[in-house]
Each structure stands twice: as structure tokens, then as C-alpha cells.
Tab-separated table of C-alpha atoms in Angstrom:
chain	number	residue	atom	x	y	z
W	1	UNK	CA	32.282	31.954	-28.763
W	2	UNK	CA	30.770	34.823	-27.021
W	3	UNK	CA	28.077	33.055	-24.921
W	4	UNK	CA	25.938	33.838	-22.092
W	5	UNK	CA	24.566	31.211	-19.626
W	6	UNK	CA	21.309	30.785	-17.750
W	7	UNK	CA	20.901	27.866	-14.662
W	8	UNK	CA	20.230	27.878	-11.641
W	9	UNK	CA	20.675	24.392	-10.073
W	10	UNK	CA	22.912	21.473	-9.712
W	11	UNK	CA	21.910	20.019	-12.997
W	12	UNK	CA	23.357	23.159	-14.453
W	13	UNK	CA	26.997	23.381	-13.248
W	14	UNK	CA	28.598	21.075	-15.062
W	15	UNK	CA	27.562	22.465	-18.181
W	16	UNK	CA	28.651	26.386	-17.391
W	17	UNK	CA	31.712	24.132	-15.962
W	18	UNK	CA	32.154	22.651	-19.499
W	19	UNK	CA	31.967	25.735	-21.172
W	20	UNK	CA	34.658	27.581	-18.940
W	21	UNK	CA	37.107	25.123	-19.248
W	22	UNK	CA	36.784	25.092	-23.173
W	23	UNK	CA	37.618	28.651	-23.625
W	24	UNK	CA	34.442	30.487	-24.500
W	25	UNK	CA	33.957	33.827	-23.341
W	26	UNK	CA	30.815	33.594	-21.059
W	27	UNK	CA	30.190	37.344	-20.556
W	28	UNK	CA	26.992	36.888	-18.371
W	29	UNK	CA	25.761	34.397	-16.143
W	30	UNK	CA	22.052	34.956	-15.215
W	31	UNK	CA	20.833	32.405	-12.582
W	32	UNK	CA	17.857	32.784	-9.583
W	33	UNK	CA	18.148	35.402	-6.690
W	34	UNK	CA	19.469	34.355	-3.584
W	35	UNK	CA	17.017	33.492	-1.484
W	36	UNK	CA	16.363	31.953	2.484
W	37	UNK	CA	17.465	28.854	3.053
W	38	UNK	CA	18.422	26.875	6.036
W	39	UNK	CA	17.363	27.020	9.928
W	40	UNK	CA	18.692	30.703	9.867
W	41	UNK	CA	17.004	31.222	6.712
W	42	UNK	CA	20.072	32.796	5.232
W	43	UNK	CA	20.224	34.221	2.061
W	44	UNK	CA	22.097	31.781	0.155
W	45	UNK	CA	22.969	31.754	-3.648
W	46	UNK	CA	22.064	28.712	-6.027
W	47	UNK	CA	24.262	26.443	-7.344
W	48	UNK	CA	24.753	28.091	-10.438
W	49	UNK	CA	25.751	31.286	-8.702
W	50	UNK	CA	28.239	29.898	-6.669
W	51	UNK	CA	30.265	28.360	-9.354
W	52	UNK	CA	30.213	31.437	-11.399
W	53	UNK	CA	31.826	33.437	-8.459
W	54	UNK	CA	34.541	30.747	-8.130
W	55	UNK	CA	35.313	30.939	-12.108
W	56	UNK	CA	35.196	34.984	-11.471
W	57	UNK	CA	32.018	35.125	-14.243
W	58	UNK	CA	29.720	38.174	-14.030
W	59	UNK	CA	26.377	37.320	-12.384
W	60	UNK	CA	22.783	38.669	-12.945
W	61	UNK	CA	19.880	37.288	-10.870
W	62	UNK	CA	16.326	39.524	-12.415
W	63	UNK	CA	13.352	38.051	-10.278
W	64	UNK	CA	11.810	38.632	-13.523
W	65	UNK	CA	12.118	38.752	-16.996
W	66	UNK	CA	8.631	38.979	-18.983
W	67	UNK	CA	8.251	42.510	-18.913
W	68	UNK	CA	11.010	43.879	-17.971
W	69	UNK	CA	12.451	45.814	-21.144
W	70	UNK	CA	15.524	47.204	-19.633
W	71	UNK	CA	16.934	43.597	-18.739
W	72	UNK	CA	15.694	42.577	-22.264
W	73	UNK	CA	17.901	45.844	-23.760
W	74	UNK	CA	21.072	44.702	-21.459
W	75	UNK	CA	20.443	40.888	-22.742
W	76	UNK	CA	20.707	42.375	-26.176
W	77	UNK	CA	23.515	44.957	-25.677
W	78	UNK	CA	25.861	41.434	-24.723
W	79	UNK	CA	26.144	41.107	-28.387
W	80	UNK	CA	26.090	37.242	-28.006
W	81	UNK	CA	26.874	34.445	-30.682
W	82	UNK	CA	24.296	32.226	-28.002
W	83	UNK	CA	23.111	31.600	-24.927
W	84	UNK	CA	23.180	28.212	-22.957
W	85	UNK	CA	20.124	27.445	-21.081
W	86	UNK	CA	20.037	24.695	-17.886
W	87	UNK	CA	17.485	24.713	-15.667
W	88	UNK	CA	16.880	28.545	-15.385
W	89	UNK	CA	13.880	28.794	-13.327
W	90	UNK	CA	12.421	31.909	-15.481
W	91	UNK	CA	10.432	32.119	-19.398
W	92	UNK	CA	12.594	33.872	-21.651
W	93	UNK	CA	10.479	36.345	-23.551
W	94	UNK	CA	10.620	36.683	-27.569
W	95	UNK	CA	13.112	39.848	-27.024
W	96	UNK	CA	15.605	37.436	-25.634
W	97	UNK	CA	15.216	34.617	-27.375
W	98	UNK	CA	15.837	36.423	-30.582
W	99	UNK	CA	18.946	38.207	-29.039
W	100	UNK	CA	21.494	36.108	-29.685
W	101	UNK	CA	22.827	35.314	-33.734
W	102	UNK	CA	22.598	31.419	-32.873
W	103	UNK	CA	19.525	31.769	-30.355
W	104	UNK	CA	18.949	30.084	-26.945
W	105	UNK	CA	20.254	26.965	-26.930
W	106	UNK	CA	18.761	24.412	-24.397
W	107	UNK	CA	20.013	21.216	-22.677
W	108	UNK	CA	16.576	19.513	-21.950
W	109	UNK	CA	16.999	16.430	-19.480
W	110	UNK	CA	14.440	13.906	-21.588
W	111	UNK	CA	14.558	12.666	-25.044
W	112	UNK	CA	12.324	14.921	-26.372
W	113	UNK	CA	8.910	14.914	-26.871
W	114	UNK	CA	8.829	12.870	-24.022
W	115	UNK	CA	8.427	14.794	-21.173
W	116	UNK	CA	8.732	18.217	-21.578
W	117	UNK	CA	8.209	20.334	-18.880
W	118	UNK	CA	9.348	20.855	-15.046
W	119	UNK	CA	10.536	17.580	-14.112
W	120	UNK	CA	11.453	14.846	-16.795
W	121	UNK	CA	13.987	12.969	-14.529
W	122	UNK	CA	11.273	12.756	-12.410
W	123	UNK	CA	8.842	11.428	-14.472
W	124	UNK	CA	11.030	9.141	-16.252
W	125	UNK	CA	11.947	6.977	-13.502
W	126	UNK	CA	8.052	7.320	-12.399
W	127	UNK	CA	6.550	5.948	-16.047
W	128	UNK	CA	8.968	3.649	-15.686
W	129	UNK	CA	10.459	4.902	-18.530
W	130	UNK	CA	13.716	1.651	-19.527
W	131	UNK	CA	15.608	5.404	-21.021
W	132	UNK	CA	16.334	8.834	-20.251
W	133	UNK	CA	18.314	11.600	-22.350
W	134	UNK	CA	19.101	14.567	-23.171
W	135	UNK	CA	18.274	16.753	-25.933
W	136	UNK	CA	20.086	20.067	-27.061
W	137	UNK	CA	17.119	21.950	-28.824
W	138	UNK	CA	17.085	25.575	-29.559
W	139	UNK	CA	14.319	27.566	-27.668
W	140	UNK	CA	11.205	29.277	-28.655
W	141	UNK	CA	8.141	30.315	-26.975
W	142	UNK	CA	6.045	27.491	-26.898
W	143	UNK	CA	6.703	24.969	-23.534
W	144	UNK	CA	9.672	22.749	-24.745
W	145	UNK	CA	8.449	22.845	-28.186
W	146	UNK	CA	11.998	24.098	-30.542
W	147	UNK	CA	13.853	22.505	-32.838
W	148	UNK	CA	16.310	19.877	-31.875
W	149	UNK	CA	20.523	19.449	-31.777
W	150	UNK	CA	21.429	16.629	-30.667
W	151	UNK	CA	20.252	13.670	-28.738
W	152	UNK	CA	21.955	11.432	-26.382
W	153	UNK	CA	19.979	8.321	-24.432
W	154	UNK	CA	21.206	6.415	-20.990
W	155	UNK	CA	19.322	3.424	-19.800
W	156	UNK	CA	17.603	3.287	-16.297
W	157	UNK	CA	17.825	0.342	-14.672
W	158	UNK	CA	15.794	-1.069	-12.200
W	159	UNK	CA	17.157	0.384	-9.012
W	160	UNK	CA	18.129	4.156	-10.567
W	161	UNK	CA	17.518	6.804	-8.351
W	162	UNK	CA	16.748	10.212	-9.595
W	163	UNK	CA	20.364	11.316	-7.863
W	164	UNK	CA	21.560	8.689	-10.307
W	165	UNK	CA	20.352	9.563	-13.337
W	166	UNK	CA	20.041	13.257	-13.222
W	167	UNK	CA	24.079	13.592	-11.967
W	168	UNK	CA	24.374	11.122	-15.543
W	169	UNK	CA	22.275	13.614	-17.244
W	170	UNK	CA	24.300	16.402	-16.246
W	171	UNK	CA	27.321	15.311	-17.416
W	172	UNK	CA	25.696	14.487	-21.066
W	173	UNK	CA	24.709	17.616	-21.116
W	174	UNK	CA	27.731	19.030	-20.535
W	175	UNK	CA	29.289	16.939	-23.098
W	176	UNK	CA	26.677	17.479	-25.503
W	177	UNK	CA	26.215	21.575	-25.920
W	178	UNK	CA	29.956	21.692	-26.013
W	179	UNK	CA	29.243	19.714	-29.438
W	180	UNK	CA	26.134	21.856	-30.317
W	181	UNK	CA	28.417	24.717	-30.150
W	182	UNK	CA	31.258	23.178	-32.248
W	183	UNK	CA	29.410	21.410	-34.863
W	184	UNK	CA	26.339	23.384	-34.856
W	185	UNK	CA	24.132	20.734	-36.518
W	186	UNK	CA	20.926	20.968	-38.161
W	187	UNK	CA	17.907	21.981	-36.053
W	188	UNK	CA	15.268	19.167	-36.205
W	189	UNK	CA	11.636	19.644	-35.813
W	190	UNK	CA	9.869	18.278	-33.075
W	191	UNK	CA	7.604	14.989	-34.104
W	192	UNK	CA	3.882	15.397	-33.434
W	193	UNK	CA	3.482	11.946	-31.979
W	194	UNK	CA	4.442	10.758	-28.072
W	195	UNK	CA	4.277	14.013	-26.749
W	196	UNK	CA	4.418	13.791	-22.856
W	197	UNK	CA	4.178	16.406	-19.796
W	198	UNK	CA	5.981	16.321	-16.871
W	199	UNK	CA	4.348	19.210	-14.908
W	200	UNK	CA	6.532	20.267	-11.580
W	201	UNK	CA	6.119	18.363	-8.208
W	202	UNK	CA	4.422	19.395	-5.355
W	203	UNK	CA	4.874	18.187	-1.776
W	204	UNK	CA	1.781	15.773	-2.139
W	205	UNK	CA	3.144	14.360	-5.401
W	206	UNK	CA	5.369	12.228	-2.375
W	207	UNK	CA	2.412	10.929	-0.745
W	208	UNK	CA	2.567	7.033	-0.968
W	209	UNK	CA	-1.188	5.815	-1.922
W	210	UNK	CA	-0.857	2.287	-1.012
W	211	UNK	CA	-3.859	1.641	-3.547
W	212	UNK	CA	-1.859	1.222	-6.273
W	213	UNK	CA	0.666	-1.532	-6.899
W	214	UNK	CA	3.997	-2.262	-5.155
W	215	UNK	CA	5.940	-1.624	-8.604
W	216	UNK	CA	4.678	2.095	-8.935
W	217	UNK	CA	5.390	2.344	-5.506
W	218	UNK	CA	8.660	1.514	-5.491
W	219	UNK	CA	9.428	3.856	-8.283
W	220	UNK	CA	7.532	6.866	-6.668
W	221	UNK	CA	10.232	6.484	-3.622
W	222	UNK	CA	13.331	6.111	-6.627
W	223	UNK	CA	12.009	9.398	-8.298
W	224	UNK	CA	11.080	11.220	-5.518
W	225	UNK	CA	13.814	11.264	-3.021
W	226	UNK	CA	15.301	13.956	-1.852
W	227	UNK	CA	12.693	16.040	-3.495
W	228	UNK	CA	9.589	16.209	-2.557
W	229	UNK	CA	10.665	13.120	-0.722
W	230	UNK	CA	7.523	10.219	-0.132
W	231	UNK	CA	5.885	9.316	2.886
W	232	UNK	CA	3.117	8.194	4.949
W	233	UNK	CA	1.440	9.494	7.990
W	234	UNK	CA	0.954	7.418	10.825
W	235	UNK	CA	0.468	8.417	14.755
W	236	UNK	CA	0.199	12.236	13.517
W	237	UNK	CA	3.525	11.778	12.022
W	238	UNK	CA	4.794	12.201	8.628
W	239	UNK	CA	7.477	9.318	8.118
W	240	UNK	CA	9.722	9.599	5.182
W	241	UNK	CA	10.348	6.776	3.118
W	242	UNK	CA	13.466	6.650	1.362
W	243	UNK	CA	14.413	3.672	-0.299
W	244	UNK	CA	12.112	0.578	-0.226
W	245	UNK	CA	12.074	-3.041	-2.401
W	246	UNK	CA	9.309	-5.098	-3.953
W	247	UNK	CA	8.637	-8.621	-2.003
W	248	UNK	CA	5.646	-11.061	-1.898
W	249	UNK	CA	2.929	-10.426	-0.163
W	250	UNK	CA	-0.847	-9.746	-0.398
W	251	UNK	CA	-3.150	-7.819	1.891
W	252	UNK	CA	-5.257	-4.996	2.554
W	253	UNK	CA	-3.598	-1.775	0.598
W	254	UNK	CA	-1.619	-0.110	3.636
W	255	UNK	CA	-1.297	-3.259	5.971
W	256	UNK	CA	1.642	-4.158	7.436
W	257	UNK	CA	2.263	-7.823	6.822
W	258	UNK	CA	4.963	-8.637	9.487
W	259	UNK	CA	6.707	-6.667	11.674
W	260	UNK	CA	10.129	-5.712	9.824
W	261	UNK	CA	7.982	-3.198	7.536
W	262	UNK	CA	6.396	-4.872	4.917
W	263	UNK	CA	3.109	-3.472	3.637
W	264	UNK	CA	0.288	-5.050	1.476
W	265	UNK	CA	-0.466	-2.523	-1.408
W	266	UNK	CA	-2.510	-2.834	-4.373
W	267	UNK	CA	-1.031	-5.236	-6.250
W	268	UNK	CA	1.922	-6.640	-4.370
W	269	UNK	CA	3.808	-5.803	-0.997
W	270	UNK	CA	6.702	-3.134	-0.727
W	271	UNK	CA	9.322	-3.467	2.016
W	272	UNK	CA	10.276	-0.174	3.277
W	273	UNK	CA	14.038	-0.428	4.094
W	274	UNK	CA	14.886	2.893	4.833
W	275	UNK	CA	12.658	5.266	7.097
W	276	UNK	CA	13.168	9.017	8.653
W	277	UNK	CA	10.762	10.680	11.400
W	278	UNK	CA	10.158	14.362	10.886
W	279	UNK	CA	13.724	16.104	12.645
W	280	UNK	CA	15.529	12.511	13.273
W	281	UNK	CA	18.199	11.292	11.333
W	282	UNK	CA	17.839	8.910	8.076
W	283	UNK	CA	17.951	5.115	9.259
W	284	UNK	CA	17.830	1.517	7.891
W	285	UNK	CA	14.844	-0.124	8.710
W	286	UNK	CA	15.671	-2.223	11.107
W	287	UNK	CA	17.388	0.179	13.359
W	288	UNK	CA	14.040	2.782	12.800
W	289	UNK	CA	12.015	-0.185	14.144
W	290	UNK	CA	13.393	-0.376	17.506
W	291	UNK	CA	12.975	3.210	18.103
W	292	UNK	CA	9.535	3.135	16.507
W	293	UNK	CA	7.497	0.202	16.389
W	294	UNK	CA	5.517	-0.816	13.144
W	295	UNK	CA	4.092	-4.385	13.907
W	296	UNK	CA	2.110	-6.754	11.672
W	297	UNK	CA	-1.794	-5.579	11.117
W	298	UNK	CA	-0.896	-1.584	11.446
W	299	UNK	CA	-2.773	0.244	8.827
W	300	UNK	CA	-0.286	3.224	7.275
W	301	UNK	CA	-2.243	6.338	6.289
């Protein structure tokens, strides 16, 4: 099938992967620009773009698509049965959406309508959602709103991490537009009810408000870890908090209850059991606490 594909991140490889290695003639892969990255700020290319140079694919990266009617009239002039979409980064306008004879086909990582938006792994681990999915849906303009494929579920367990579940997610996707394209099922409408929004994270989104209870908590630090990452601030430092457990305890919301980082939060207590200062290396707990002391009656900001 004459396709062209359209990701930018990790989520997206294995699906462009997928559709190399099954034979289809990928003619285009669009993806984000390369852009600074690193201590040198070097321009470096996404995910996306560096697997397509390794399976010798053809590579566009438009900052922009929404008004730009000579990339529309190139999409077009591709002549494509579809296009796979991953993760892109960018709105396809109504001149590309309509381009290709099957349309824009979408792997969506939540079982949709739940979540629809920026970040459903995210938010799935945060509602504490007991399943995630994918869906396959074919795109129109409206946010997440098409028709759908197919549908595949995976359970989240109590100690997923979004690493976890989104490298699962991945791989169902993967899997499941190679069957989109093969079978190509009947689209589904959307149902009206449980309609969710999972709008994208900013850097506060990881602040840990020790208001709220210890099991929210501890799924905040699941779901947001590596990105934006959750912390707290404490001697005019921002420390990182990257994997933590739910014990007993009652207190004041931010108090530490003994000195092995344990703090009182609004309903519950959350042991922190893995800790990073800003430019120092990731460590267990209780090496962190010789190197920076946290003892019992501290109040975290």
C-alpha cells in the first residue's frame, strides 16, 4: 500500500518500523524539524527522523502545515492509498486529511473517548485509570473526534510507570494499524458519553501538592517521570522525585514523619524512595539522605 507516515517521537517508531518491515511503500515520512537539544544545544533530529534515515525513507519536516498550500499540493501529488499518523506534533488541515483514498489513519494511545488529547498515557495512570489502549480511528478536524478501527486494551497495574505502559502502547499500535491496513474494518462512530481531555503537561503539572492524598501522589510521580518529572522545593532547591511508595502515616500535609523520607500528605504518607538534586545524579533514597539531610519535622514546599 502506498502510504505516507507522520510521528515524531518514540511512541511512533515502532509503528513506521511495522510498516517497513511489512512491505508497504512509505513514500514520505513527515516528522518535526530538528531542533536544539542537549548542553551544546545541537540540532538534533526526533526519533521518528532518525529511523527513517536508517530505513533510507524520504523525510519532510514543514514547521507548519495550516496554511501552507504548497505542502498541502505536495501531500496531495503523493497519490497515497493512506497516511499513518503517531504522535505528529502538527494539525493536519482539511486539504490533507482528504488527500489520501483511505484518509489519515490514527493510532491514538487511549481507548477512545477517554482521553483524547495531548497526553492520554499520562492521564491514564494519573485518573488512575485500571486500563489503557489504543484505538486506530481515522482523522478529521475536530480534536480526536473520527471514526474508530480497532481497539485494543492493556491493564495498568498498580506500580506501571508511564515508560511502562506507553513502550506497551507502542507496540499495540504497531500491531494494530498493520491490521487496520489489511482488514480495513468498519469505521465506528465515536459514543457521546465518557468523553475525557487530557490537555498537554506543563512543567508545573510535576509539582507535588502534598494537600492531596498519598494515593494521587504516588501516581503523579508514576505518570510523570521522565517528563515533566515531579518535585518539591526545599532550601531553594528543586528536588526531583522519581519513584516513591504509599506507607502509614498521618501528619501535617508536607511533614516529614521520620528521617528516611517519609512525608505526611493529605490523606496518608508517601515514602519518597528515589530522589535527584538539580545537576546530580539519580539516587535511592537512602544514599540521597546522607548527602542531603531530610530529618523528621521538615516541612517540603
Amino acid at each position: 500500500m502506498r502510504l505516507a507516515f507522520m510521528g515524531s517521537p518514540d511512541f511512533a517508531v515502532p509503528a513506521l518500523r511495522a510498516l517497513h518491515a511489512a512491505g508497504h511503500d512509505i513514500v514520505a515520512v513527515y516528522c518535526q524539524p530538528p531542533r536544539p537539544a542537549g548542553r551544546g544545544q545541537k540540532e538534533t533530529p526526533c526519533p521518528v527522523h532518525r529511523a527513517a534515515l536508517e530505513l533510507g525513507l524520504e523525510i519532510r519536516t514543514p514547521a507548519r502545515l495550516k496554511r501552507d498550500i504548497a505542502e498541502h499540493e505536495a501531500f496531495a501529488a503523493l497519490d497515497l492509498d493512506a497516511a499513518v499518523v503517531a504522535a505528529y506534533g502538527l494539525i493536519l488541515p482539511r486539504a490533507m486529511l482528504d488527500a489520501p483514498r483511505r484518509g489519515c489513519l490514527n493510532i491514538h494511545a487511549s481507548l477512545l473517548p477517554r482521553w483524547r488529547g495531548a497526553a492520554p498515557i499520562h492521564a491514564a495512570i494519573l485518573a488512575g485509570d485500571a486500563e489503557s489502549g489504543v484505538t486506530i480511528m481515522r482523522m478529521e478536524e475536530g480534536l480526536d473526534t473520527g471514526p474508530m478501527l480497532l481497539k485494543e486494551a492493556t491493564p495498568i497495574g498498580p506500580e506501571t510507570t508511564v515508560q511502562a505502559l506507553h513502550d506497551a502502547l507502542a507496540e499495540i499500535g504497531a500491531r494494530l494499524i498493520l491490521r487496520a491496513l489489511a482488514e480495513d474494518p468498519p469505521a465506528m462512530p465515536q459514543p457521546e458519553q465518557g468523553v475525557t481531555y487530557a490537555p498537554k503537561l506543563t512543567k508545573e503539572d510535576g509539582r507535588l501538592d502534598w494537600s492531596q492524598g498519598a494515593a494521587a501522589l504516588e501516581r503523579r510521580v508514576r505518570a510523570l517521570n521522565p517528563w515533566p518529572g515531579t518535585y518539591f522545593q526545599h532550601q531553594g532547591e528543586q528536588i526531583r522525585v522519581l519513584a516513591a511508595r504509599i506507607e502509614a502515616g498521618a501528619g501535617a500535609p508536607g511533614v516529614l514523619l521520620d528521617d528516611a523520607a517519609l512525608v505526611a500528605c493529605g490523606d496518608g504518607a508517601l515514602r519518597l524512595t528515589r530522589l535527584q538534586r538539580p545537576g546530580r545524579a539519580a539516587m535511592d533514597a537512602d544514599a540521597f539522605l546522607r548527602g542531603f539531610a531530610l530529618p523528621a519535622g521538615t516541612v517540603l514546599g
